[in-house]
């Protein structure tokens, strides 16, 4: 599936013991795939840590609501890094070809809804495309 999240009001925590911390609240979004579609509910967040080696650790936590009303908890840990000029362009909100940098995550899902219970039993990976208003994730089940 493809998921886009809207990020608002980054909260810059600053220098912490393992790098520089920023929390990015999620205002909403949407997702669509062959087995589910719906919206990303407001209230989640992406807790990021910029490490000393230039790698950005991503810790995304959101609630998805399918178009038929099921709720799905999703967490995703990932890494983003690339050439300094590409990362600088991303920081300025510029559109950058996602093939020019590394942005991968490992989504995990939890739901109590029987129709989507298959999500409780899969592993997935995603590739990301960082946009000024929030990232787009292309998520694939590992078969």
mmCIF file of C-alpha atoms in Angstrom:
data_model
loop_
_atom_site.group_PDB
_atom_site.id
_atom_site.type_symbol
_atom_site.label_atom_id
_atom_site.label_comp_id
_atom_site.label_asym_id
_atom_site.label_seq_id
_atom_site.Cartn_x
_atom_site.Cartn_y
_atom_site.Cartn_z
ATOM 1 C CA UNK A 1 0.000 0.000 0.000
ATOM 2 C CA UNK A 2 0.983 3.629 -0.247
ATOM 3 C CA UNK A 3 0.617 5.892 2.778
ATOM 4 C CA UNK A 4 1.102 9.637 2.995
ATOM 5 C CA UNK A 5 1.180 11.411 6.343
ATOM 6 C CA UNK A 6 0.835 15.131 7.008
ATOM 7 C CA UNK A 7 3.419 16.439 9.460
ATOM 8 C CA UNK A 8 2.867 19.717 11.328
ATOM 9 C CA UNK A 9 4.752 21.823 13.852
ATOM 10 C CA UNK A 10 8.030 19.984 14.364
ATOM 11 C CA UNK A 11 9.050 20.075 18.030
ATOM 12 C CA UNK A 12 12.821 20.530 18.189
ATOM 13 C CA UNK A 13 13.939 18.913 21.444
ATOM 14 C CA UNK A 14 17.596 19.581 20.618
ATOM 15 C CA UNK A 15 20.840 17.867 21.572
ATOM 16 C CA UNK A 16 20.294 14.712 23.615
ATOM 17 C CA UNK A 17 22.841 12.070 24.634
ATOM 18 C CA UNK A 18 22.657 10.116 21.341
ATOM 19 C CA UNK A 19 22.146 12.943 18.830
ATOM 20 C CA UNK A 20 19.576 15.636 18.065
ATOM 21 C CA UNK A 21 15.911 14.863 18.750
ATOM 22 C CA UNK A 22 12.860 16.218 16.882
ATOM 23 C CA UNK A 23 9.263 15.113 17.351
ATOM 24 C CA UNK A 24 6.989 15.606 14.351
ATOM 25 C CA UNK A 25 3.253 15.435 15.148
ATOM 26 C CA UNK A 26 1.051 13.735 12.554
ATOM 27 C CA UNK A 27 -2.011 15.794 11.555
ATOM 28 C CA UNK A 28 -3.557 13.154 9.290
ATOM 29 C CA UNK A 29 -3.053 11.485 5.959
ATOM 30 C CA UNK A 30 -4.339 8.648 3.834
ATOM 31 C CA UNK A 31 -3.400 5.158 2.660
ATOM 32 C CA UNK A 32 -4.466 2.861 -0.139
ATOM 33 C CA UNK A 33 -3.631 -0.631 -1.250
ATOM 34 C CA UNK A 34 -5.252 -3.717 -2.740
ATOM 35 C CA UNK A 35 -6.546 -4.986 0.641
ATOM 36 C CA UNK A 36 -7.194 -1.803 2.622
ATOM 37 C CA UNK A 37 -7.631 1.925 2.273
ATOM 38 C CA UNK A 38 -8.556 4.783 4.528
ATOM 39 C CA UNK A 39 -7.145 7.673 6.508
ATOM 40 C CA UNK A 40 -4.357 8.287 8.986
ATOM 41 C CA UNK A 41 -5.900 9.742 12.125
ATOM 42 C CA UNK A 42 -4.442 12.860 13.753
ATOM 43 C CA UNK A 43 -2.506 12.340 16.958
ATOM 44 C CA UNK A 44 0.356 10.101 15.973
ATOM 45 C CA UNK A 45 3.944 11.208 15.647
ATOM 46 C CA UNK A 46 7.365 10.586 14.199
ATOM 47 C CA UNK A 47 10.096 10.668 16.826
ATOM 48 C CA UNK A 48 13.358 11.307 15.001
ATOM 49 C CA UNK A 49 16.952 11.187 16.181
ATOM 50 C CA UNK A 50 19.740 12.623 14.050
ATOM 51 C CA UNK A 51 22.811 10.611 14.991
ATOM 52 C CA UNK A 52 26.377 11.874 14.949
ATOM 53 C CA UNK A 53 27.076 9.867 11.787
ATOM 54 C CA UNK A 54 24.388 11.770 9.861
ATOM 55 C CA UNK A 55 21.830 8.958 9.903
ATOM 56 C CA UNK A 56 18.274 9.947 10.859
ATOM 57 C CA UNK A 57 16.473 7.313 12.939
ATOM 58 C CA UNK A 58 12.699 7.353 12.450
ATOM 59 C CA UNK A 59 10.156 6.037 14.953
ATOM 60 C CA UNK A 60 6.664 6.481 13.475
ATOM 61 C CA UNK A 61 3.500 5.662 15.446
ATOM 62 C CA UNK A 62 0.066 6.213 13.918
ATOM 63 C CA UNK A 63 -3.509 4.957 13.983
ATOM 64 C CA UNK A 64 -5.050 4.027 10.650
ATOM 65 C CA UNK A 65 -8.808 4.010 10.085
ATOM 66 C CA UNK A 66 -9.984 1.935 7.137
ATOM 67 C CA UNK A 67 -12.804 3.113 4.895
ATOM 68 C CA UNK A 68 -15.099 0.600 6.656
ATOM 69 C CA UNK A 69 -14.253 1.878 10.148
ATOM 70 C CA UNK A 70 -11.592 -0.571 11.404
ATOM 71 C CA UNK A 71 -8.759 0.840 13.520
ATOM 72 C CA UNK A 72 -5.185 -0.340 13.002
ATOM 73 C CA UNK A 73 -2.190 0.606 15.142
ATOM 74 C CA UNK A 74 0.984 0.978 13.083
ATOM 75 C CA UNK A 75 4.545 1.486 14.252
ATOM 76 C CA UNK A 76 7.538 1.772 11.987
ATOM 77 C CA UNK A 77 11.248 2.074 12.678
ATOM 78 C CA UNK A 78 13.525 3.267 9.923
ATOM 79 C CA UNK A 79 16.653 5.012 8.731
ATOM 80 C CA UNK A 80 17.206 7.916 6.355
ATOM 81 C CA UNK A 81 20.575 9.115 5.046
ATOM 82 C CA UNK A 82 22.247 10.266 1.889
ATOM 83 C CA UNK A 83 24.728 12.658 0.317
ATOM 84 C CA UNK A 84 25.019 15.952 2.256
ATOM 85 C CA UNK A 85 23.634 18.052 -0.621
ATOM 86 C CA UNK A 86 20.555 15.821 -0.926
ATOM 87 C CA UNK A 87 19.876 15.894 2.821
ATOM 88 C CA UNK A 88 20.334 19.704 2.800
ATOM 89 C CA UNK A 89 17.775 20.001 -0.032
ATOM 90 C CA UNK A 90 15.315 17.856 1.949
ATOM 91 C CA UNK A 91 15.799 20.098 4.990
ATOM 92 C CA UNK A 92 14.856 23.100 2.837
ATOM 93 C CA UNK A 93 11.646 21.359 1.767
ATOM 94 C CA UNK A 94 12.799 20.834 -1.799
ATOM 95 C CA UNK A 95 11.486 17.941 -3.885
ATOM 96 C CA UNK A 96 14.254 15.359 -4.225
ATOM 97 C CA UNK A 97 14.328 12.136 -6.247
ATOM 98 C CA UNK A 98 13.934 9.372 -3.628
ATOM 99 C CA UNK A 99 16.456 7.249 -5.550
ATOM 100 C CA UNK A 100 19.192 9.698 -4.481
ATOM 101 C CA UNK A 101 18.972 8.860 -0.755
ATOM 102 C CA UNK A 102 18.232 5.911 1.533
ATOM 103 C CA UNK A 103 14.854 5.978 3.306
ATOM 104 C CA UNK A 104 13.648 2.565 4.501
ATOM 105 C CA UNK A 105 11.389 1.491 7.360
ATOM 106 C CA UNK A 106 9.939 -1.673 8.883
ATOM 107 C CA UNK A 107 6.208 -1.210 9.574
ATOM 108 C CA UNK A 108 4.358 -3.414 12.087
ATOM 109 C CA UNK A 109 0.593 -3.574 12.495
ATOM 110 C CA UNK A 110 -1.883 -4.463 15.262
ATOM 111 C CA UNK A 111 -5.658 -4.660 14.985
ATOM 112 C CA UNK A 112 -8.560 -6.356 16.705
ATOM 113 C CA UNK A 113 -10.727 -6.229 13.572
ATOM 114 C CA UNK A 114 -11.214 -9.707 12.103
ATOM 115 C CA UNK A 115 -11.222 -8.560 8.460
ATOM 116 C CA UNK A 116 -7.716 -7.111 8.856
ATOM 117 C CA UNK A 117 -6.301 -9.711 11.275
ATOM 118 C CA UNK A 118 -3.847 -10.786 8.555
ATOM 119 C CA UNK A 119 -1.897 -7.618 9.408
ATOM 120 C CA UNK A 120 -1.122 -9.030 12.875
ATOM 121 C CA UNK A 121 0.780 -11.875 11.211
ATOM 122 C CA UNK A 122 2.937 -10.185 8.573
ATOM 123 C CA UNK A 123 6.262 -8.438 8.303
ATOM 124 C CA UNK A 124 6.594 -5.497 5.957
ATOM 125 C CA UNK A 125 9.200 -3.090 4.621
ATOM 126 C CA UNK A 126 8.773 0.307 3.078
ATOM 127 C CA UNK A 127 10.652 2.841 1.059
ATOM 128 C CA UNK A 128 10.057 6.508 1.700
ATOM 129 C CA UNK A 129 9.885 9.733 -0.247
ATOM 130 C CA UNK A 130 10.299 12.800 1.981
ATOM 131 C CA UNK A 131 8.065 15.703 0.942
ATOM 132 C CA UNK A 132 7.761 19.179 2.473
ATOM 133 C CA UNK A 133 4.343 18.414 4.012
ATOM 134 C CA UNK A 134 5.179 14.858 5.075
ATOM 135 C CA UNK A 135 6.583 11.593 3.782
ATOM 136 C CA UNK A 136 5.056 9.091 1.395
ATOM 137 C CA UNK A 137 5.678 5.433 2.257
ATOM 138 C CA UNK A 138 5.416 2.566 -0.205
ATOM 139 C CA UNK A 139 4.782 -0.454 2.013
ATOM 140 C CA UNK A 140 5.172 -4.062 0.898
ATOM 141 C CA UNK A 141 4.499 -7.311 2.728
ATOM 142 C CA UNK A 142 7.481 -9.666 2.931
ATOM 143 C CA UNK A 143 6.365 -12.960 1.447
#
